Coordinates of C-alpha atoms and ligand atoms in Angstrom, one line a residue:
M1 CA 0.0 0.0 0.0
A2 CA 3.0 2.2 0.0
T3 CA 2.1 4.0 -3.2
K4 CA -1.3 5.0 -1.9
T5 CA -0.4 8.5 -1.1
T6 CA -0.6 10.9 -4.0
T7 CA 2.6 12.6 -5.0
T8 CA 0.8 15.9 -5.7
K9 CA 0.4 16.9 -2.1
T10 CA 4.1 16.6 -1.4
T11 CA 5.6 17.5 -4.7
K12 CA 3.6 20.6 -5.6
P13 CA 4.9 23.0 -2.9
A14 CA 8.4 21.5 -3.4
A15 CA 8.1 22.2 -7.1
A16 CA 7.1 25.8 -6.6
A17 CA 9.7 26.3 -3.9
T18 CA 12.6 25.0 -6.1
K19 CA 11.6 26.7 -9.3
K20 CA 13.3 30.0 -8.5
A21 CA 16.5 28.3 -7.4
T22 CA 16.7 26.0 -10.3
E23 CA 15.9 28.3 -13.2
P24 CA 18.9 30.6 -13.2
A25 CA 21.2 27.6 -12.4
T26 CA 20.0 25.7 -15.3
K27 CA 20.3 28.6 -17.6
A28 CA 23.9 29.2 -16.4
A29 CA 24.7 25.6 -16.9
A30 CA 23.4 25.8 -20.5
K31 CA 25.6 28.8 -21.3
A32 CA 28.8 27.6 -19.6
P33 CA 31.1 25.2 -21.5
A34 CA 30.4 21.6 -20.5
T35 CA 33.9 21.0 -19.2
S36 CA 34.1 24.0 -16.8
K37 CA 34.0 23.3 -13.1
T38 CA 31.2 25.7 -12.5
A39 CA 29.0 24.0 -15.0
T40 CA 29.4 20.6 -13.5
K41 CA 28.7 21.9 -10.0
T42 CA 25.6 23.8 -11.1
V43 CA 24.1 21.0 -13.1
K44 CA 24.6 18.7 -10.1
K45 CA 22.8 21.1 -7.8
A46 CA 19.9 21.4 -10.3
S47 CA 19.4 17.7 -10.6
E48 CA 19.5 17.2 -6.9
V49 CA 16.5 19.4 -6.4
K50 CA 14.7 18.5 -9.6
P51 CA 11.0 18.3 -8.7
V52 CA 9.4 15.0 -9.6
Q53 CA 5.7 15.6 -10.3
K54 CA 4.2 12.5 -11.7
K55 CA 1.2 12.8 -14.0
K56 CA -1.8 11.2 -12.5
I57 CA -3.4 8.6 -14.8
L58 CA -6.6 6.7 -14.0
F59 CA -7.5 3.8 -16.2
V60 CA -11.2 2.9 -16.2
A61 CA -12.0 -0.5 -17.6
S62 CA -14.2 -3.5 -17.2
E63 CA -11.5 -6.2 -17.0
A64 CA -7.8 -6.5 -16.2
T65 CA -5.3 -9.3 -15.8
P66 CA -4.5 -11.0 -13.4
F67 CA -7.9 -10.3 -11.7
I68 CA -10.5 -11.0 -14.4
Q69 CA -10.3 -11.7 -18.1
T70 CA -12.6 -12.5 -21.0
G71 CA -10.4 -11.2 -23.8
G72 CA -7.5 -9.1 -25.0
L73 CA -8.7 -6.0 -23.3
A74 CA -7.8 -7.4 -19.9
E75 CA -4.2 -8.2 -21.0
V76 CA -3.8 -4.6 -22.3
I77 CA -5.1 -3.0 -19.1
G78 CA -3.0 -5.3 -16.9
S79 CA 0.3 -4.9 -18.9
L80 CA 0.0 -1.3 -20.2
S81 CA -0.7 0.1 -16.7
K82 CA 2.3 -1.7 -15.4
A83 CA 4.5 -0.6 -18.2
V84 CA 3.5 3.1 -17.9
A85 CA 4.0 3.0 -14.1
A86 CA 7.4 1.3 -14.6
N87 CA 8.7 4.3 -16.7
G88 CA 8.4 6.3 -13.5
N89 CA 6.7 9.5 -14.9
C90 CA 3.2 8.6 -14.0
D91 CA 1.2 7.6 -11.0
V92 CA -1.0 5.0 -12.6
R93 CA -4.2 3.7 -11.0
V94 CA -7.0 1.4 -12.4
V95 CA -10.7 1.1 -11.4
L96 CA -12.5 -2.1 -12.0
P97 CA -15.8 -3.6 -10.9
L98 CA -15.5 -6.1 -8.1
Y99 CA -17.0 -9.2 -9.9
S100 CA -17.6 -12.3 -7.9
D101 CA -15.5 -14.2 -10.4
I102 CA -12.3 -12.4 -9.1
K103 CA -10.4 -15.2 -7.5
K104 CA -10.5 -15.5 -3.7
E105 CA -6.6 -15.5 -3.6
Y106 CA -6.7 -11.9 -4.8
R107 CA -9.9 -10.8 -3.0
D108 CA -8.4 -11.8 0.4
K109 CA -5.6 -9.3 -0.2
F110 CA -7.8 -6.3 -1.1
S111 CA -8.1 -3.7 1.6
Y112 CA -11.3 -1.9 2.3
I113 CA -11.1 1.8 1.8
G114 CA -14.7 2.9 2.6
N115 CA -18.1 3.2 1.1
I116 CA -20.3 5.9 -0.4
Y117 CA -23.7 6.0 -2.0
V118 CA -23.8 6.7 -5.7
H119 CA -26.8 8.7 -7.1
L120 CA -27.9 7.8 -10.6
A121 CA -31.3 9.1 -11.7
W122 CA -33.8 7.9 -9.1
R123 CA -31.4 5.3 -7.7
N124 CA -29.1 5.7 -4.8
Q125 CA -26.8 2.7 -4.6
Y126 CA -24.2 1.4 -2.2
C127 CA -20.6 1.6 -3.6
G128 CA -17.9 -0.1 -1.6
I129 CA -14.3 0.7 -2.4
F130 CA -11.4 -1.8 -2.2
E131 CA -7.8 -1.2 -3.0
Y132 CA -4.8 -3.4 -4.0
V133 CA -1.3 -2.4 -5.2
K134 CA 0.4 -4.6 -7.7
D135 CA 3.6 -4.0 -9.7
G136 CA 3.6 -0.2 -8.9
V137 CA -0.1 0.2 -10.0
T138 CA -2.9 0.9 -7.6
F139 CA -6.1 -1.0 -8.4
Y140 CA -9.5 0.1 -7.0
F141 CA -12.5 -2.2 -7.1
I142 CA -16.1 -1.0 -7.0
D143 CA -18.3 -3.2 -4.9
N144 CA -22.0 -3.6 -5.4
E145 CA -23.4 -7.1 -5.0
F146 CA -26.6 -6.3 -6.9
Y147 CA -24.7 -5.4 -10.0
F148 CA -21.5 -7.5 -9.8
K149 CA -22.2 -10.6 -7.7
R150 CA -23.0 -12.7 -10.8
P151 CA -21.0 -15.2 -12.9
G152 CA -18.9 -13.7 -15.7
C153 CA -18.6 -10.0 -16.7
Y154 CA -21.2 -9.3 -19.4
G155 CA -24.2 -10.5 -21.2
Y156 CA -26.9 -9.4 -18.7
F157 CA -30.1 -7.6 -19.7
D158 CA -29.1 -4.7 -17.4
D159 CA -25.5 -4.3 -18.6
G160 CA -26.3 -0.7 -19.5
E161 CA -27.4 0.1 -15.9
R162 CA -24.5 -1.9 -14.4
F163 CA -21.8 0.0 -16.3
A164 CA -23.6 3.3 -15.8
F165 CA -23.3 2.7 -12.1
F166 CA -19.7 1.7 -12.5
S167 CA -18.8 4.8 -14.5
R168 CA -20.6 7.1 -12.2
S169 CA -18.9 5.5 -9.2
V170 CA -15.5 6.2 -10.8
L171 CA -16.2 9.9 -10.7
E172 CA -17.7 9.7 -7.2
I173 CA -14.9 7.9 -5.5
M174 CA -12.3 10.5 -6.5
P175 CA -12.7 12.6 -3.3
V176 CA -12.6 9.4 -1.2
I177 CA -9.4 8.1 -2.7
N178 CA -8.1 11.7 -2.9
F179 CA -7.1 11.2 -6.5
Y180 CA -8.3 13.6 -9.3
P181 CA -6.4 12.3 -12.3
D182 CA -4.8 14.5 -15.0
V183 CA -5.9 12.0 -17.6
M184 CA -8.9 9.6 -17.1
H185 CA -8.2 6.9 -19.7
C186 CA -11.4 5.1 -20.4
H187 CA -11.5 1.8 -22.4
D188 CA -14.3 0.5 -24.5
W189 CA -18.1 1.1 -24.2
Q190 CA -18.3 -0.1 -20.7
A191 CA -16.3 2.9 -19.5
A192 CA -17.6 5.3 -22.1
L193 CA -20.1 6.9 -19.6
A194 CA -17.2 8.0 -17.3
A195 CA -16.0 10.3 -20.2
I196 CA -19.6 11.4 -20.9
Y197 CA -20.5 12.1 -17.2
L198 CA -17.3 14.1 -16.8
K199 CA -18.4 16.5 -19.6
T200 CA -22.1 16.5 -18.7
N201 CA -22.1 16.5 -14.9
Y202 CA -18.7 17.0 -13.3
C203 CA -16.3 19.3 -15.2
F204 CA -18.1 22.3 -13.8
R205 CA -16.8 21.5 -10.3
P206 CA -13.4 22.9 -9.4
E207 CA -11.7 19.6 -8.5
Y208 CA -12.8 18.0 -11.8
Q209 CA -12.3 20.9 -14.2
Y210 CA -8.8 19.9 -15.3
I211 CA -9.4 16.2 -15.8
R212 CA -8.9 15.2 -19.5
A213 CA -10.6 12.2 -20.9
L214 CA -8.9 9.7 -23.3
F215 CA -11.1 7.1 -24.8
T216 CA -9.6 3.9 -26.3
I217 CA -11.5 1.7 -28.7
H218 CA -10.4 -1.9 -28.4
N219 CA -13.1 -3.1 -30.8
I220 CA -15.6 -0.8 -32.5
E221 CA -18.0 -3.7 -33.0
Y222 CA -19.3 -3.4 -29.4
Q223 CA -20.7 0.1 -29.0
G224 CA -23.3 0.0 -26.2
W225 CA -26.6 0.7 -28.1
Y226 CA -29.7 1.5 -26.0
S227 CA -33.2 2.9 -26.4
L228 CA -33.5 6.6 -26.2
D229 CA -36.2 6.1 -23.6
L230 CA -33.5 5.2 -21.1
L231 CA -31.7 8.6 -21.4
S232 CA -32.7 10.2 -18.2
D233 CA -34.4 7.4 -16.3
L234 CA -31.4 5.0 -16.5
F235 CA -28.4 6.9 -17.7
D236 CA -29.2 10.1 -15.9
I237 CA -28.3 12.3 -18.9
Y238 CA -30.2 15.6 -19.2
G239 CA -32.3 16.2 -22.3
S240 CA -30.1 19.1 -23.3
Y241 CA -27.2 16.6 -23.7
Q242 CA -29.1 14.1 -25.7
Y243 CA -27.4 15.2 -28.9
L244 CA -24.0 14.0 -27.5
V245 CA -25.1 10.3 -27.1
E246 CA -27.9 10.1 -29.7
Y247 CA -27.1 8.2 -32.8
K248 CA -29.5 6.8 -35.4
N249 CA -32.5 7.3 -33.0
S250 CA -30.9 5.4 -30.2
I251 CA -28.3 6.0 -27.5
N252 CA -24.8 4.9 -28.6
L253 CA -22.4 5.1 -25.7
M254 CA -19.3 4.8 -27.8
K255 CA -20.4 7.6 -30.0
G256 CA -21.0 9.7 -26.8
A257 CA -17.5 9.0 -25.5
I258 CA -15.9 10.0 -28.9
E259 CA -17.8 13.3 -28.8
C260 CA -17.1 14.0 -25.1
C261 CA -13.4 13.0 -24.8
E262 CA -10.4 15.3 -25.5
R263 CA -8.7 12.5 -27.5
F264 CA -9.6 9.0 -28.6
S265 CA -7.3 6.2 -29.7
T266 CA -7.4 2.7 -31.0
V267 CA -5.1 -0.2 -30.7
S268 CA -3.1 -0.1 -33.9
P269 CA -2.3 2.7 -36.5
R270 CA -3.9 0.6 -39.3
Y271 CA -7.2 0.2 -37.4
A272 CA -7.3 3.9 -36.7
G273 CA -7.4 4.4 -40.5
E274 CA -9.8 1.5 -41.0
I275 CA -12.5 2.7 -38.7
K276 CA -13.0 5.7 -40.8
D277 CA -14.3 3.3 -43.4
E278 CA -17.8 1.8 -43.5
Y279 CA -16.5 -1.7 -44.0
Y280 CA -14.9 -1.8 -40.6
A281 CA -16.7 0.8 -38.5
H282 CA -20.0 -1.0 -37.7
G283 CA -22.0 2.2 -38.5
L284 CA -19.7 4.6 -36.6
D285 CA -17.5 5.8 -39.5
P286 CA -19.2 9.2 -39.9
I287 CA -18.6 9.9 -36.2
V288 CA -14.9 8.8 -36.4
R289 CA -14.4 10.9 -39.5
K290 CA -16.0 13.9 -37.9
N291 CA -13.6 13.6 -34.9
H292 CA -10.6 12.4 -36.9
F293 CA -8.4 15.2 -35.6
K294 CA -8.5 13.8 -32.0
L295 CA -7.8 10.2 -33.1
S296 CA -4.5 8.2 -32.9
G297 CA -3.6 4.6 -33.3
I298 CA -1.1 3.0 -30.9
L299 CA -0.1 -0.6 -31.4
N300 CA -0.5 -2.8 -28.3
G301 CA 2.4 -4.7 -26.9
I302 CA 2.4 -7.9 -24.9
D303 CA 3.9 -8.8 -21.5
D304 CA 7.1 -10.3 -22.9
E305 CA 8.2 -11.6 -19.6
G306 CA 4.8 -13.4 -19.2
Y307 CA 5.2 -15.0 -22.7
N308 CA 8.8 -16.2 -22.6
C309 CA 9.6 -19.6 -24.1
A310 CA 12.8 -19.8 -22.0
K311 CA 10.9 -19.5 -18.7
D312 CA 7.2 -20.4 -19.3
T313 CA 6.4 -23.2 -16.8
H314 CA 3.3 -24.3 -18.9
L315 CA 5.5 -25.6 -21.7
F316 CA 6.6 -29.3 -22.0
A317 CA 10.1 -28.0 -22.4
N318 CA 11.8 -24.6 -22.5
Y319 CA 13.9 -23.3 -25.3
T320 CA 15.3 -20.0 -26.7
P321 CA 15.4 -18.3 -30.1
D322 CA 19.1 -19.4 -30.3
D323 CA 18.3 -23.0 -29.7
F324 CA 15.0 -24.3 -30.8
R325 CA 15.8 -28.0 -30.2
N326 CA 13.3 -28.3 -27.3
K327 CA 10.5 -26.9 -29.5
A328 CA 10.5 -30.3 -31.1
V329 CA 9.9 -31.8 -27.7
C330 CA 7.0 -29.4 -27.2
K331 CA 5.6 -30.5 -30.6
N332 CA 5.9 -34.2 -29.9
K333 CA 4.2 -34.0 -26.5
L334 CA 1.5 -31.8 -27.8
Q335 CA 0.7 -34.4 -30.6
K336 CA 0.6 -37.1 -27.9
L337 CA -1.7 -35.0 -25.7
L338 CA -4.1 -34.3 -28.5
G339 CA -4.1 -37.8 -29.8
L340 CA -2.4 -36.9 -33.1
P341 CA 0.3 -39.1 -34.7
Q342 CA 3.7 -38.0 -33.4
K343 CA 5.3 -37.0 -36.7
A344 CA 8.1 -34.6 -36.4
D345 CA 8.1 -33.4 -40.0
T346 CA 4.4 -32.8 -40.5
P347 CA 3.7 -29.1 -39.9
I348 CA 1.1 -28.3 -37.2
I349 CA -1.1 -25.3 -38.0
S350 CA -2.8 -23.9 -34.9
M351 CA -5.6 -21.4 -34.2
V352 CA -6.2 -20.1 -30.7
S353 CA -9.2 -17.9 -31.1
R354 CA -12.7 -17.0 -30.1
L355 CA -14.8 -19.0 -32.6
V356 CA -16.7 -16.1 -34.1
S357 CA -17.1 -14.9 -37.7
H358 CA -14.9 -11.8 -37.7
K359 CA -11.9 -14.0 -36.8
G360 CA -12.0 -15.2 -40.4
L361 CA -13.6 -18.6 -39.7
D362 CA -15.7 -18.5 -42.9
L363 CA -12.4 -18.6 -44.8
V364 CA -11.2 -21.6 -42.7
T365 CA -14.5 -23.5 -43.1
T366 CA -14.4 -23.0 -46.9
V367 CA -11.0 -24.5 -47.6
I368 CA -10.2 -26.7 -44.5
E369 CA -11.1 -30.0 -46.2
E370 CA -8.9 -29.1 -49.2
L371 CA -6.0 -28.3 -46.8
L372 CA -6.5 -31.5 -44.9
Q373 CA -5.7 -33.5 -48.0
D374 CA -2.0 -32.3 -47.6
D375 CA 0.5 -33.7 -45.1
V376 CA -0.6 -31.4 -42.2
Q377 CA -2.1 -31.4 -38.8
V378 CA -4.5 -28.6 -37.6
V379 CA -5.3 -27.8 -34.0
V380 CA -8.1 -25.4 -32.9
L381 CA -8.6 -24.1 -29.4
G382 CA -11.4 -21.8 -28.4
T383 CA -15.1 -21.4 -27.8
G384 CA -17.7 -19.2 -29.5
D385 CA -20.6 -19.5 -31.9
A386 CA -22.3 -22.9 -32.0
C387 CA -22.0 -23.3 -35.7
Y388 CA -18.2 -23.2 -35.6
E389 CA -17.9 -25.3 -32.5
G390 CA -20.1 -27.9 -34.2
F391 CA -18.2 -27.7 -37.5
F392 CA -14.8 -28.2 -35.9
S393 CA -16.0 -31.0 -33.6
D394 CA -17.4 -32.8 -36.6
L395 CA -14.1 -32.3 -38.5
A396 CA -12.2 -33.8 -35.7
R397 CA -14.4 -36.9 -35.8
R398 CA -13.9 -37.3 -39.5
Y399 CA -10.1 -36.6 -39.5
P400 CA -8.9 -37.9 -36.2
D401 CA -5.3 -38.1 -37.4
K402 CA -5.2 -34.6 -38.8
F403 CA -7.6 -32.4 -36.9
S404 CA -7.9 -31.7 -33.2
A405 CA -10.8 -29.5 -31.9
N406 CA -10.5 -28.3 -28.4
I407 CA -13.8 -26.4 -27.6
I408 CA -12.7 -24.9 -24.4
F409 CA -10.8 -21.8 -23.1
N410 CA -7.7 -23.1 -21.4
G411 CA -4.7 -20.9 -20.7
D412 CA -2.4 -23.8 -20.0
L413 CA -3.3 -25.7 -23.2
S414 CA -3.1 -22.4 -25.2
R415 CA 0.6 -22.0 -24.3
K416 CA 1.3 -25.7 -25.1
I417 CA -0.3 -25.1 -28.5
Y418 CA 1.6 -21.8 -29.2
S419 CA 4.9 -23.5 -28.4
G420 CA 4.2 -26.9 -29.9
S421 CA 2.9 -25.9 -33.3
D422 CA 4.8 -24.6 -36.4
I423 CA 2.4 -22.2 -38.1
F424 CA -0.2 -20.0 -36.4
L425 CA -3.3 -19.0 -38.5
M426 CA -5.1 -15.7 -37.9
P427 CA -7.1 -14.8 -41.0
S428 CA -9.4 -12.2 -39.3
K429 CA -11.9 -10.2 -41.3
S430 CA -11.1 -7.3 -38.9
E431 CA -8.6 -7.2 -36.0
P432 CA -8.1 -4.0 -34.0
C433 CA -4.8 -5.2 -32.8
G434 CA -4.7 -8.9 -32.0
L435 CA -2.3 -10.3 -29.4
S436 CA -2.2 -14.0 -30.4
Q437 CA 0.0 -13.3 -33.5
M438 CA 2.6 -11.6 -31.3
I439 CA 2.4 -14.4 -28.7
A440 CA 2.9 -17.0 -31.4
C441 CA 6.0 -15.1 -32.6
R442 CA 7.4 -15.1 -29.1
Y443 CA 7.2 -18.9 -29.2
G444 CA 8.9 -19.2 -32.6
T445 CA 5.6 -20.2 -34.3
I446 CA 5.1 -18.4 -37.6
P447 CA 1.9 -16.5 -38.1
V448 CA -0.1 -16.5 -41.3
V449 CA -2.4 -13.5 -41.1
R450 CA -4.7 -11.3 -43.1
E451 CA -3.5 -7.8 -43.6
T452 CA -5.9 -5.9 -41.4
G453 CA -5.6 -3.7 -38.3
G454 CA -2.8 -4.8 -35.9
L455 CA -2.1 -7.9 -37.9
Y456 CA -0.9 -5.7 -40.7
D457 CA 1.1 -3.5 -38.3
S458 CA 2.8 -6.4 -36.5
I459 CA 3.5 -9.1 -39.1
K460 CA 5.7 -8.4 -42.1
P461 CA 5.9 -10.9 -44.9
L462 CA 9.0 -13.1 -44.7
E463 CA 10.3 -10.9 -41.9
N464 CA 8.3 -12.6 -39.2
G465 CA 5.4 -14.3 -40.9
Y466 CA 3.1 -14.6 -44.0
T467 CA 0.3 -12.3 -45.0
F468 CA -2.5 -12.1 -47.5
A469 CA -4.5 -9.0 -48.4
N470 CA -8.0 -9.9 -49.6
Y471 CA -10.6 -11.6 -47.5
N472 CA -10.6 -14.6 -49.8
A473 CA -10.4 -18.3 -48.8
H474 CA -8.1 -19.4 -51.7
D475 CA -5.7 -16.5 -51.2
M476 CA -5.4 -17.7 -47.6
L477 CA -4.9 -21.3 -48.7
Y478 CA -2.2 -20.3 -51.2
V479 CA -0.2 -18.5 -48.5
I480 CA -0.6 -21.3 -46.0
R481 CA 0.7 -23.7 -48.6
Q482 CA 3.6 -21.4 -49.3
A483 CA 4.5 -21.4 -45.6
M484 CA 4.2 -25.2 -45.5
S485 CA 6.5 -25.5 -48.5
D486 CA 9.1 -23.1 -46.9
Y487 CA 8.8 -25.1 -43.7
K488 CA 10.6 -28.0 -45.4
N489 CA 13.7 -25.9 -45.8
K490 CA 14.8 -26.4 -42.2
E491 CA 17.7 -23.9 -42.3
E492 CA 15.7 -21.0 -43.7
W493 CA 12.8 -21.8 -41.5
K494 CA 15.0 -21.7 -38.4
K495 CA 16.1 -18.2 -39.4
L496 CA 12.5 -17.1 -39.8
M497 CA 11.6 -18.6 -36.4
Y498 CA 14.5 -16.6 -34.9
R499 CA 13.3 -13.4 -36.5
A500 CA 9.8 -14.0 -35.3
A501 CA 10.8 -14.8 -31.7
T502 CA 13.0 -11.8 -31.4
T503 CA 10.6 -9.2 -32.9
D504 CA 10.2 -6.5 -30.3
F505 CA 6.6 -6.7 -29.1
S506 CA 7.3 -5.4 -25.6
W507 CA 5.3 -2.6 -24.1
N508 CA 8.3 -0.3 -23.9
R509 CA 7.8 1.5 -27.1
S510 CA 4.0 1.8 -26.9
A511 CA 3.9 2.8 -23.3
K512 CA 6.1 5.8 -24.2
I513 CA 3.8 6.7 -27.0
Y514 CA 0.8 6.7 -24.6
E515 CA 2.8 8.8 -22.2
S516 CA 3.5 11.4 -24.8
L517 CA -0.2 11.4 -25.7
Y518 CA -1.0 12.0 -22.1
L519 CA 1.4 14.9 -22.0
D520 CA 0.1 16.3 -25.2
M521 CA -3.4 16.3 -23.8
L522 CA -2.3 18.3 -20.8
K523 CA -0.7 21.1 -22.8
Ligands
GLC1 C1 -10.0 -6.5 -28.6 C2 -9.7 -6.6 -30.0 C3 -8.3 -7.2 -30.2 C4 -7.3 -6.4 -29.4 C5 -7.7 -6.4 -27.9 C6 -6.8 -5.6 -27.0 O1 -10.2 -7.8 -28.0 O2 -10.6 -7.4 -30.7 O3 -7.9 -7.1 -31.6 O4 -6.0 -7.0 -29.4 O5 -9.0 -5.8 -27.8 O6 -6.7 -4.3 -27.4

């Protein structure tokens, strides 16, 4: 809990007090030749008293690793917050709902800070506040059993009300935790209302007036559409602000956040361009184009320590980019585990994915039987739409020696698959960023991807993978077969594996870009 105290209180007066003393000294140091004794002395003095005023950043999100995860959003919140905090320039805090699915091992460590009542339209609801510090980041959890004591995170009829309560609570707890952020960084539609409420209800109060909102879109497909009838009764938005959230005769929370925030971003530069286009924007392209001057695209990273083939304890054997010999052990044991023939030279193509249409599964279902005529093994892991789950299960029954369907979500098995396969297929129709292609690379497994969103930005043909441009099943098959043919050239393939495994997907670069965006917003 050491980081609980805000730096503002202590650093502000210090900053003001030292300003006079440091300014002339710094100027003198700049003028004097670098070698002169005076210069060295003065520079030292200046650096000794240099005020450290960290920027205060508050992430607002509906999930974060290691506490609760349904998808890539959680990994980004967990690892980006840690990376920004590690750079040392920001005091980073995160607010999450206290879902009952958060494991007891964590809940037991949370400390209770206090409780308030949160007013939303005619409701007045209990809001408990818990705190936990991890890797230099302070996490707050909003407790309300009526809203969050349910299995899972989403998919309830009252999700709009649940996340309205959550978003309103984020603003209401600020006086209790004594933290008014410089930047409130809201992620996806579940946190959109925090940016909207800031503009409609809070920014007129002195403590809130300097808070800037950044809204990050992780997937534009999920926007938070609601009936306009709910405007005041459920969302507590005055009629005079209807124009901010109204879209196509409904409430659209993502649209509201884009209108209300100072800046918005998305998770890859390519996707930032794509969402201006009707094909990708799920109806929001006019709003994105209208606000294009506030938009940036920043490629996600991955937690490269968490995904490290040399240390990952989930693997059958560990290996490094300089010595891939144990990857063959991983492959052999994976084949055994999945009941596939243990053939060292047959390439394994894997997919670890939600089984939904935009992941490109229509392309896969179109040509998979053609592909299975080759000397190949295909492994699928994931859950999703019943039509794909059924299709893949049936395929596994008909091709038991070539196809393995694992209709589950299993973190341990996913790492065994990333490490034990040769080629990783990700033919998404759209992909805001995608983390799996980066994870596959880290394990020396070569991605075959469609050139869209973050797949385009992270995978370069022959540098660290294979790509195809059009959403076309036979274009995909052609490139897969090219990879399978290159796979036979062991020496060249090893070099490709090395390049993939050593591509820099760490958060270092992107966390710095976020930091400069925060600073830019505060100008
Ligand atoms: C969403 C996107 C995915 C992205 C992730 C994290 O799940 O669909 O492409 O990697 O968010 O930003």
